[in-house]
PDB file of C-alpha atoms in Angstrom:
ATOM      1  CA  UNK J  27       0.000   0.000   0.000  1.00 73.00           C
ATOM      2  CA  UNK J  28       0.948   3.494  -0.710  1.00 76.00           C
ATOM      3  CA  UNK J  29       1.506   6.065   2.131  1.00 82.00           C
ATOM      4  CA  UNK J  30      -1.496   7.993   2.461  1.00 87.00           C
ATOM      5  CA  UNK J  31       0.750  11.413   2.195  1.00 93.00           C
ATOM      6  CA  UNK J  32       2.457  10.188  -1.168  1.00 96.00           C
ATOM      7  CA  UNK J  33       3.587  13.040  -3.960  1.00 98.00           C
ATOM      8  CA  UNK J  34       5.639  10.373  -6.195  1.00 96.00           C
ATOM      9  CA  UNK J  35       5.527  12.219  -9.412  1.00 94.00           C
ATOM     10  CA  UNK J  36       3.930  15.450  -8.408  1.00 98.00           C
ATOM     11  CA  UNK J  37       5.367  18.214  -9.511  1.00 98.00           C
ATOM     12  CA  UNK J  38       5.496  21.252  -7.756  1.00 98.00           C
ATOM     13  CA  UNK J  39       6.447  24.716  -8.136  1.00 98.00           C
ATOM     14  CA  UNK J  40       8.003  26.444  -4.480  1.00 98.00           C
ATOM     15  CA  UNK J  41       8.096  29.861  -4.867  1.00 98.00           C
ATOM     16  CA  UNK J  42      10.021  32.134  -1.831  1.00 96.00           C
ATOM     17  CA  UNK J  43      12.877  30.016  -0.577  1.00 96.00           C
ATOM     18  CA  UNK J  44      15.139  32.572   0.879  1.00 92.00           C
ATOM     19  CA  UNK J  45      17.635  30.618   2.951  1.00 93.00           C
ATOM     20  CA  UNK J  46      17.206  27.026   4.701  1.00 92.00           C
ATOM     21  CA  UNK J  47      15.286  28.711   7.366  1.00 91.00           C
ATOM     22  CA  UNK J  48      12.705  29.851   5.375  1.00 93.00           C
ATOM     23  CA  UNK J  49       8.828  28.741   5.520  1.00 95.00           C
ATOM     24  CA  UNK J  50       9.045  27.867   1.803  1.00 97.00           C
ATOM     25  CA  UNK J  51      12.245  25.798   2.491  1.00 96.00           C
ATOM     26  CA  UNK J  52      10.165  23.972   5.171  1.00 96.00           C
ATOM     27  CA  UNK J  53       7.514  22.728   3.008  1.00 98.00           C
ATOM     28  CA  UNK J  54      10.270  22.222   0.080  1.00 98.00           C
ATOM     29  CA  UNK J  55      11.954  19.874   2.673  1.00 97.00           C
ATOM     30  CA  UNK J  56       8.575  18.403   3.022  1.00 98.00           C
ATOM     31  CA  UNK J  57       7.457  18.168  -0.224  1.00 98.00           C
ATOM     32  CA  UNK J  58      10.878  16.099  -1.519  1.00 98.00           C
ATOM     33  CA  UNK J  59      10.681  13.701   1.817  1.00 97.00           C
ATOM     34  CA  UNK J  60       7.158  12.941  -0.064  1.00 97.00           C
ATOM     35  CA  UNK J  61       8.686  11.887  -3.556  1.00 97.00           C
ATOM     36  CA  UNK J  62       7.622  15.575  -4.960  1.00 98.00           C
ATOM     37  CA  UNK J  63       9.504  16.704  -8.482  1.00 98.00           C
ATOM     38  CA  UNK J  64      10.375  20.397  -7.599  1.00 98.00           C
ATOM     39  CA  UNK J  65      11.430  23.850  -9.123  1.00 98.00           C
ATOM     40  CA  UNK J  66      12.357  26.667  -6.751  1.00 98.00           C
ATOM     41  CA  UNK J  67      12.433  30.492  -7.663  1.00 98.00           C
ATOM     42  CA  UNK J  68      14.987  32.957  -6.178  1.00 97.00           C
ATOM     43  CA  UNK J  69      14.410  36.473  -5.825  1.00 96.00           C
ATOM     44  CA  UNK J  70      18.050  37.962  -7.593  1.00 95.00           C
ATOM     45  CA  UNK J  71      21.452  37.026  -8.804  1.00 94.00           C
ATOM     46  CA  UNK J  72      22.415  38.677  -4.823  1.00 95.00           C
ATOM     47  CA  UNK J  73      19.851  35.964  -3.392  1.00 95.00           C
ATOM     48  CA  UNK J  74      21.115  33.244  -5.431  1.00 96.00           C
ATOM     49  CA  UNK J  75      23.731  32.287  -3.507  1.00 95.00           C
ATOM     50  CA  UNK J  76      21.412  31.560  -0.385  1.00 94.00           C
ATOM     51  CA  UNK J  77      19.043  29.840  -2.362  1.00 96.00           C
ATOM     52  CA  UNK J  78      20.660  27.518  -4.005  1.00 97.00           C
ATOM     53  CA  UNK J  79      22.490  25.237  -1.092  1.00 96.00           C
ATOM     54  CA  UNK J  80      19.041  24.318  -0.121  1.00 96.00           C
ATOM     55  CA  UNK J  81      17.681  23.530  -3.594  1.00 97.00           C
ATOM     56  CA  UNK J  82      20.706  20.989  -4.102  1.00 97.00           C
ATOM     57  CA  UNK J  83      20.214  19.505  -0.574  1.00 96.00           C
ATOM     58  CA  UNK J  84      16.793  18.862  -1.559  1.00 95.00           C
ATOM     59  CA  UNK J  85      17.433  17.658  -5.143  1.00 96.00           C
ATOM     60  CA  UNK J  86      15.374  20.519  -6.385  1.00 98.00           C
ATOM     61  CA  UNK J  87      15.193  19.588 -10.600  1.00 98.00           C
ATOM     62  CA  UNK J  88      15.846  23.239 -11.497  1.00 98.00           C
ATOM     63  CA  UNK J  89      15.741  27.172 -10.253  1.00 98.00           C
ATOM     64  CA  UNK J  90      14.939  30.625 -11.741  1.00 98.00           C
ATOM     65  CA  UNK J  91      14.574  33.574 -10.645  1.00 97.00           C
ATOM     66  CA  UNK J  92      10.950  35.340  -9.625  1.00 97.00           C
ATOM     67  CA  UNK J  93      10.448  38.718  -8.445  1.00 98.00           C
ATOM     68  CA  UNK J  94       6.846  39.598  -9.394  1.00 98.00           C
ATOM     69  CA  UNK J  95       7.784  43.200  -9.681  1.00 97.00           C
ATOM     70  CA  UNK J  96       9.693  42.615 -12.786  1.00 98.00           C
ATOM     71  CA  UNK J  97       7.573  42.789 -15.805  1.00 97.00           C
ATOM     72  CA  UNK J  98       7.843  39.541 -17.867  1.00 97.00           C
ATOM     73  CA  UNK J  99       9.638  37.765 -15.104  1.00 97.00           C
ATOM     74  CA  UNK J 100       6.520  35.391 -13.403  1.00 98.00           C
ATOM     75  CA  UNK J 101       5.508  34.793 -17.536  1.00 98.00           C
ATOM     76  CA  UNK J 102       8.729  33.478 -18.007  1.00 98.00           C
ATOM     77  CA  UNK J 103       9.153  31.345 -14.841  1.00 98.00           C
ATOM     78  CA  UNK J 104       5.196  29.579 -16.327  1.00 98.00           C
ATOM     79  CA  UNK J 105       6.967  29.593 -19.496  1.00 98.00           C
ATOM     80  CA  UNK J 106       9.494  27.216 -18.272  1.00 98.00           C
ATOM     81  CA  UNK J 107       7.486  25.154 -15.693  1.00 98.00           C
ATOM     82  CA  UNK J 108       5.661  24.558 -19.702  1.00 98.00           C
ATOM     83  CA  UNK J 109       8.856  23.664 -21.188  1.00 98.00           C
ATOM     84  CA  UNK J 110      10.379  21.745 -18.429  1.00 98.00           C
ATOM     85  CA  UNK J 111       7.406  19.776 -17.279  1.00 98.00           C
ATOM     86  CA  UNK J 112       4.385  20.304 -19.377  1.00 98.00           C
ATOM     87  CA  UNK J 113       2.350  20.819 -16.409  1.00 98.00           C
ATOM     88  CA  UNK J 114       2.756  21.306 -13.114  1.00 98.00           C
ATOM     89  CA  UNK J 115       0.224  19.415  -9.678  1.00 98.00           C
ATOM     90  CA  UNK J 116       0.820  22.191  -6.880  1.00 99.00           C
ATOM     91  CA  UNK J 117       2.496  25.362  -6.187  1.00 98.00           C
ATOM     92  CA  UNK J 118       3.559  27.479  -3.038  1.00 98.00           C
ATOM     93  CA  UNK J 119       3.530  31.015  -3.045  1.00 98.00           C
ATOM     94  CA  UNK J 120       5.649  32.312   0.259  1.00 97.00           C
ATOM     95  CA  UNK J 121       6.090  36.116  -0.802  1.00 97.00           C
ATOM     96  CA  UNK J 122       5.374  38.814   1.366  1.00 96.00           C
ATOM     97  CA  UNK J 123       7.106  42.622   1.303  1.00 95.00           C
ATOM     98  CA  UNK J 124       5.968  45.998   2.139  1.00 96.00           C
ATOM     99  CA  UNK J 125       8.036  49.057   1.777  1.00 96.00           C
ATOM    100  CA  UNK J 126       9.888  49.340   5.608  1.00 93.00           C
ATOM    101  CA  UNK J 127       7.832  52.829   5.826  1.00 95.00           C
ATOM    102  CA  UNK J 128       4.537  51.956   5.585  1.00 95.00           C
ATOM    103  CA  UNK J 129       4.889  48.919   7.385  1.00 93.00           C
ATOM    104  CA  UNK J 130       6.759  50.572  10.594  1.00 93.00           C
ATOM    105  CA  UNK J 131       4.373  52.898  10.833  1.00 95.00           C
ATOM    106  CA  UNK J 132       0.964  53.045  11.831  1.00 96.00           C
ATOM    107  CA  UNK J 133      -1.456  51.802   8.927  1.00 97.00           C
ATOM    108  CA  UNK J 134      -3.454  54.913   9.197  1.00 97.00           C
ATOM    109  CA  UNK J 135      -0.586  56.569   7.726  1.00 97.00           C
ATOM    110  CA  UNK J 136       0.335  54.235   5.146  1.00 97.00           C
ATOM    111  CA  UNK J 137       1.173  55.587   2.099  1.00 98.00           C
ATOM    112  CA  UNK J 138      -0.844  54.925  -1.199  1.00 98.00           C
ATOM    113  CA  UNK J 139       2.362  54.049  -3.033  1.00 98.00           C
ATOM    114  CA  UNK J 140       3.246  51.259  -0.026  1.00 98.00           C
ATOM    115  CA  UNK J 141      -0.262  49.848   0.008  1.00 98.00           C
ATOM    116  CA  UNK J 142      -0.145  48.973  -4.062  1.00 98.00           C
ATOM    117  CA  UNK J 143       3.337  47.777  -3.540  1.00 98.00           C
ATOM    118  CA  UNK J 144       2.474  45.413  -0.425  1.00 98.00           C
ATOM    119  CA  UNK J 145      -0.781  44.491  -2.271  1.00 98.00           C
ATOM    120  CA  UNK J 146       0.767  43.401  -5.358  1.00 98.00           C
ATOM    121  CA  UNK J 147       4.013  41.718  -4.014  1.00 98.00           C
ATOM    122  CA  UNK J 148       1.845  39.953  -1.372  1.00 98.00           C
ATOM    123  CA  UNK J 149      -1.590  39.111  -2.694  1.00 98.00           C
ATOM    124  CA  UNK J 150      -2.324  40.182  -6.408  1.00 98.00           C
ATOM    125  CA  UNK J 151       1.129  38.332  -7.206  1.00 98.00           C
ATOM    126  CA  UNK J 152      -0.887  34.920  -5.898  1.00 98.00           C
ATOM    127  CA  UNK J 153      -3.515  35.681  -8.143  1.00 98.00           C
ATOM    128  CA  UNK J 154      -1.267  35.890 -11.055  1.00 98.00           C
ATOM    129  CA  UNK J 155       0.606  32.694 -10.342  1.00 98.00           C
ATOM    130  CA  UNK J 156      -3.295  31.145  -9.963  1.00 98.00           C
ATOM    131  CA  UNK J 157      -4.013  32.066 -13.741  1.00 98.00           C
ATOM    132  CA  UNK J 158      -0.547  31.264 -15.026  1.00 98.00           C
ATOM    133  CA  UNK J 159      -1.129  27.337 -13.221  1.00 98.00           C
ATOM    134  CA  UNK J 160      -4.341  27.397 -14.437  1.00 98.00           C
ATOM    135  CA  UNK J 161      -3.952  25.962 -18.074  1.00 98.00           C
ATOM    136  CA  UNK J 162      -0.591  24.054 -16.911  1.00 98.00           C
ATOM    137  CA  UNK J 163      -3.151  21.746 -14.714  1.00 98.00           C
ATOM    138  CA  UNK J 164      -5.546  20.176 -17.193  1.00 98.00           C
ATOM    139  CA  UNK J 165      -6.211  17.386 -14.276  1.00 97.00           C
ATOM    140  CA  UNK J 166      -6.830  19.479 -11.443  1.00 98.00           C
ATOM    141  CA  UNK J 167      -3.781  20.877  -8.932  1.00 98.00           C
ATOM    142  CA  UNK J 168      -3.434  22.749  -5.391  1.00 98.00           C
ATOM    143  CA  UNK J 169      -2.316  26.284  -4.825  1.00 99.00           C
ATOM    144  CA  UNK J 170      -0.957  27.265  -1.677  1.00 98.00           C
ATOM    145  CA  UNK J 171       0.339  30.679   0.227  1.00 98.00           C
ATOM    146  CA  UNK J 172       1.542  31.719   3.504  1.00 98.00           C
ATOM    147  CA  UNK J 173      -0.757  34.351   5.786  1.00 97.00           C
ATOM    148  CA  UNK J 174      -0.712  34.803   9.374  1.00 93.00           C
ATOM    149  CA  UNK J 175      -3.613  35.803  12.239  1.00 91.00           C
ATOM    150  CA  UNK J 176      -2.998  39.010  12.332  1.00 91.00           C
ATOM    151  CA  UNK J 177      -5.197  39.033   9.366  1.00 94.00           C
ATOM    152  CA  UNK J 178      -8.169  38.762  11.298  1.00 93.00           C
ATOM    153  CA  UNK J 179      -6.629  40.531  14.568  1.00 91.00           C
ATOM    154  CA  UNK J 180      -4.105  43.390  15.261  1.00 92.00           C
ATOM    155  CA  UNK J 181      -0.786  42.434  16.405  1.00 87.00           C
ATOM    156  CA  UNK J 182       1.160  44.940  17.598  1.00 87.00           C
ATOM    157  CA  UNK J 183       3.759  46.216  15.075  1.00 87.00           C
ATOM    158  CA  UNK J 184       1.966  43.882  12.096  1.00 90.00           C
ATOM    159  CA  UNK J 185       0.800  46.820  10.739  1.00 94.00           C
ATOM    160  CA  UNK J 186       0.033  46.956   6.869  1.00 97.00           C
ATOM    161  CA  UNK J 187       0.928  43.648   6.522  1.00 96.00           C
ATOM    162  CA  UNK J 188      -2.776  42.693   8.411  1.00 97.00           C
ATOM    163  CA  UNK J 189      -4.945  44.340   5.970  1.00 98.00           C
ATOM    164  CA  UNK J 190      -3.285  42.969   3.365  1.00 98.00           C
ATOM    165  CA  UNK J 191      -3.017  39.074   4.503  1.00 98.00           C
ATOM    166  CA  UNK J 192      -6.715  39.556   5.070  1.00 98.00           C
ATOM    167  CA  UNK J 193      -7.148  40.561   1.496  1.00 98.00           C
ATOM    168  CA  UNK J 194      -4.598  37.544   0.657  1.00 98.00           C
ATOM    169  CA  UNK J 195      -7.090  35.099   2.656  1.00 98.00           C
ATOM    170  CA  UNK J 196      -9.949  36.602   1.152  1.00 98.00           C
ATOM    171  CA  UNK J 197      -8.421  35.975  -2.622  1.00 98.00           C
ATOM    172  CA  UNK J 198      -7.464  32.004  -1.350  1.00 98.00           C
ATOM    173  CA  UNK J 199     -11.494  31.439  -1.055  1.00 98.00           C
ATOM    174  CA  UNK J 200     -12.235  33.174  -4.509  1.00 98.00           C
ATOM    175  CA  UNK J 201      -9.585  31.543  -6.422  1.00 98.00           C
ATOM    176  CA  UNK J 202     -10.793  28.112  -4.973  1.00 98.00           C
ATOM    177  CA  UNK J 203     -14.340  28.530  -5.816  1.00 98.00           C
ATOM    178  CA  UNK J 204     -13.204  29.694  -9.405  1.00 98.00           C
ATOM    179  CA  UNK J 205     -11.271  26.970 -10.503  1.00 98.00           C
ATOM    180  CA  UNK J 206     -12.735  24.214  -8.124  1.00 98.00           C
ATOM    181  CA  UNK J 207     -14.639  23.237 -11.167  1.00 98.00           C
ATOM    182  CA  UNK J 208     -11.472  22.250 -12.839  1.00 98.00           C
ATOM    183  CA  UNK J 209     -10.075  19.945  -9.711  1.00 98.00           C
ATOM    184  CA  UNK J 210      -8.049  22.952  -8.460  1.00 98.00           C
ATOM    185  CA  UNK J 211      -7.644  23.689  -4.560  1.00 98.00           C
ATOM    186  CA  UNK J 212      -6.724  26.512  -3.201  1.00 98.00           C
ATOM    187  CA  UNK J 213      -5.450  26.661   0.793  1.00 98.00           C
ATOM    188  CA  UNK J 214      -3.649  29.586   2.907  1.00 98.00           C
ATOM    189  CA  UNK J 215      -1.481  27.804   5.407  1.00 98.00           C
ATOM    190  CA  UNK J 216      -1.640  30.019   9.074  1.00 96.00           C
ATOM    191  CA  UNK J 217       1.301  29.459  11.220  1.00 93.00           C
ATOM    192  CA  UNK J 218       2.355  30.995  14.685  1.00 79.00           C
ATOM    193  CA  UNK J 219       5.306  33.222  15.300  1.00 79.00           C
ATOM    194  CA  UNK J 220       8.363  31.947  12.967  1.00 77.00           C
ATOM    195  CA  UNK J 221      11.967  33.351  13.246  1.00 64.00           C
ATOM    196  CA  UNK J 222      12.611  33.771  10.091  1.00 61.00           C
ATOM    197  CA  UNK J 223      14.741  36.124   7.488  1.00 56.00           C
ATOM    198  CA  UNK J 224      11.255  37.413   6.485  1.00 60.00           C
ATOM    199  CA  UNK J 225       9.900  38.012  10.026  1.00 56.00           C
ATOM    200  CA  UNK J 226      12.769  40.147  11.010  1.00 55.00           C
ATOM    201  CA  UNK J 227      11.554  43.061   9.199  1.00 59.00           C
ATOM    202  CA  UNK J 228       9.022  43.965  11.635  1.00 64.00           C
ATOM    203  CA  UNK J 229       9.516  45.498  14.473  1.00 64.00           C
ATOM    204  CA  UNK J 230       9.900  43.783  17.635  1.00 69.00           C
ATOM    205  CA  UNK J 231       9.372  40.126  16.080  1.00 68.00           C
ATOM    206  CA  UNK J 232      11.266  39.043  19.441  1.00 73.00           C
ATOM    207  CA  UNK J 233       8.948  39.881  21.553  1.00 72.00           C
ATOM    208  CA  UNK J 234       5.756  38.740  20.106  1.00 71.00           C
ATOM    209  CA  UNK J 235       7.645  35.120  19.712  1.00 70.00           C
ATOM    210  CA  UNK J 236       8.245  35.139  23.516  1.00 73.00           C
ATOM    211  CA  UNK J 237       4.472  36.206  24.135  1.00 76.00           C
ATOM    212  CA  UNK J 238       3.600  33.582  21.950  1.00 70.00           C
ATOM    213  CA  UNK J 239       5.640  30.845  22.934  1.00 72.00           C
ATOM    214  CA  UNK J 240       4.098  31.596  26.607  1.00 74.00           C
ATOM    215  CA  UNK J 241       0.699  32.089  26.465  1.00 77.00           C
ATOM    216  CA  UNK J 242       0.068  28.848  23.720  1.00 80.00           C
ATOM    217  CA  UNK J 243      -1.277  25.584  25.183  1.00 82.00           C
ATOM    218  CA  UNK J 244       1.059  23.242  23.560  1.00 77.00           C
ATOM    219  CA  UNK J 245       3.722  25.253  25.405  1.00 76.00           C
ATOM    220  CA  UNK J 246       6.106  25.481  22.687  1.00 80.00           C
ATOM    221  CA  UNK J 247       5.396  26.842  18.836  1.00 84.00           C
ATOM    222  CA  UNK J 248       5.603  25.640  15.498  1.00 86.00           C
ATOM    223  CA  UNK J 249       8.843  25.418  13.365  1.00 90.00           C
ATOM    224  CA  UNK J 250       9.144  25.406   9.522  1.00 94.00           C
ATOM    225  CA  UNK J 251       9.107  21.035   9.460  1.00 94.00           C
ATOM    226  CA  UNK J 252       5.209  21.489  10.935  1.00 94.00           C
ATOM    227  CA  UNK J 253       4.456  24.223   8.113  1.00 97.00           C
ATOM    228  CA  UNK J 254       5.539  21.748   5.685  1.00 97.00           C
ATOM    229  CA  UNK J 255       4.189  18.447   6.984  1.00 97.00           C
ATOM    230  CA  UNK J 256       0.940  20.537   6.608  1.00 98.00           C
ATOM    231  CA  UNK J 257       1.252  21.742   3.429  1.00 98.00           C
ATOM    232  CA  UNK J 258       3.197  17.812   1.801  1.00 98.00           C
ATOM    233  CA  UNK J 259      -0.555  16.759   3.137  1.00 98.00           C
ATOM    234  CA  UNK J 260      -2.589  19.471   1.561  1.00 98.00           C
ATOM    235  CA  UNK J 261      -1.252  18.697  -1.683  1.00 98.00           C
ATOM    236  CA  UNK J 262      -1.577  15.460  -1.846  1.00 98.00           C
ATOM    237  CA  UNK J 263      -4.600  13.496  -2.736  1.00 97.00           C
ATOM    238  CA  UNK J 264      -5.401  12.325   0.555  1.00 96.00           C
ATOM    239  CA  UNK J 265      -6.694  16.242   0.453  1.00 98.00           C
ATOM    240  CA  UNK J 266      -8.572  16.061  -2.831  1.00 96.00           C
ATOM    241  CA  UNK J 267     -11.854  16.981  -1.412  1.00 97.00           C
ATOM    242  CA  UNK J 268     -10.803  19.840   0.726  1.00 98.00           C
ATOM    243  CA  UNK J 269     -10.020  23.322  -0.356  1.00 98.00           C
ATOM    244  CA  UNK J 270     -10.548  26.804   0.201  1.00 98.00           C
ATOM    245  CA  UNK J 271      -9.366  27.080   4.215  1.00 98.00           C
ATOM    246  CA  UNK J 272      -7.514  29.025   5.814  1.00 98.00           C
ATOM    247  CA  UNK J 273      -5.434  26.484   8.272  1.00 97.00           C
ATOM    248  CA  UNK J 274      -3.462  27.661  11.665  1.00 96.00           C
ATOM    249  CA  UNK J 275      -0.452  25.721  12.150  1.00 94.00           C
ATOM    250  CA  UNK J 276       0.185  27.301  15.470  1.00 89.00           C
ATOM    251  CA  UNK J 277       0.113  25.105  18.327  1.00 86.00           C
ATOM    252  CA  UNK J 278      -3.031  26.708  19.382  1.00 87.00           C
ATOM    253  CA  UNK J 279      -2.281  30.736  19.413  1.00 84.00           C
ATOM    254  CA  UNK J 280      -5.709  30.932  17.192  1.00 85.00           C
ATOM    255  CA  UNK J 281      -7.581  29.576  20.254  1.00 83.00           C
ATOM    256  CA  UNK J 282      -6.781  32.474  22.586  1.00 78.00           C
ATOM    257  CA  UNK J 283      -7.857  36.437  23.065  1.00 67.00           C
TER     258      UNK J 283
END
């Protein structure tokens, strides 16, 4: 009998690796302990050089580089997932930015220039990669991207980035009852408090991992391996008749006031 999480032959597309400690390096990790084929993006030539140790430790097939901001750049990386694969069974979008401004500061004052870019970078750009898969899964696939709670409740010093995981959430529901029809799922993973390279960019990340990690029930929170058990099982067909959720993976922080 097969394992029931088994992606032997999947392939998948992990999108926002930015060093081994990385959510998307998590699941990547996850996803090739599975059997998954996988491509991984990196931001630059400058981020390259992080990037890439983890994609050979994982056996990653092939990289190229993804920054939604450059025009052409997420039609090419489709282009080649085409050319490389024909197809592709699940992707992971794990891209988040807002200019260091806007999201320092309080969100009243956020700037209309800092709300497009955090908007477009962190939600629209999952959109996009949902009608570039689109064709490239004639037999039905699973989308997946990264939010976090304080989309649906302020954390201190989250700032712009709540509004706009909110609107990322809110997009995960419409894109899965879009293309549910053609056997594509659409998920946005939740986890607690992670230190990671991301993370550090807002202010005070220490602290709120301390609250965190002593006010949850479990007693201790998550780390990139639960992220991407979660996510190897969403994507697999032991998950085929579950999609549009928005799933905490955060030892129980969701449970509390």
């Amino acid at each position: 009998m097969k394992p029931l999480v088994d992606l032997a032959g999947k392939r998948g597309l992990v999108v926002g690796i930015a060093n081994e400690h990385s959510i998307a390096a998590g699941c990547a990790e996850a996803f090739a302990q599975c059997g998954a084929r996988l491509a991984a993006t990196y931001l630059n030539a400058k981020a390259e050089q992080y990037v890439a140790p983890v994609a050979e430790c994982l056996g990653v097939e092939w990289t190229a580089p993804c920054d939604v901001r450059v025009p052409g750049e997420l039609e090419a990386l489709f282009e080649k997932v085409r050319t490389k694969w024909g197809g592709l069974d699940f992707l992971l979008h794990s891209i988040a930015f807002a200019p260091r401004d806007d999201l320092h500061g309080r969100v009243v004052d956020s700037s209309a220039e800092g709300v497009a870019i955090a908007m477009d970078v962190s939600c629209h750009s999952f959109l996009r990669m949902a009608r570039l898969a689109e064709p490239l899964m004639p037999d039905g696939g699973c989308l997946l991207c990264v939010t976090f709670y304080g989309s649906d409740r302020v954390v201190e010093h989250y700032n712009l980035m709540g509004p706009v995981k909110a609107a990322l959430e809110s997009a995960t529901r419409y894109v899965a009852a879009e293309l549910g029809s053609k056997g594509i799922r659409a998920h946005a993973i939740s986890p607690g408090p992670i230190a990671t390279r991301a993370a550090s960019g807002i202010e005070r990340f220490d602290e709120l991992i301390e609250r965190a990690a002593a006010a949850v029930p479990e007693g201790k929170l998550v780390e990139v391996a639960d992220v991407g058990a979660l996510a190897a099982f969403l994507v697999s067909d032991a998950a085929k008749r579950i999609t549009g959720t928005i799933i905490p993976v955060d030892s129980g922080l969701h449970l509390l006031a």
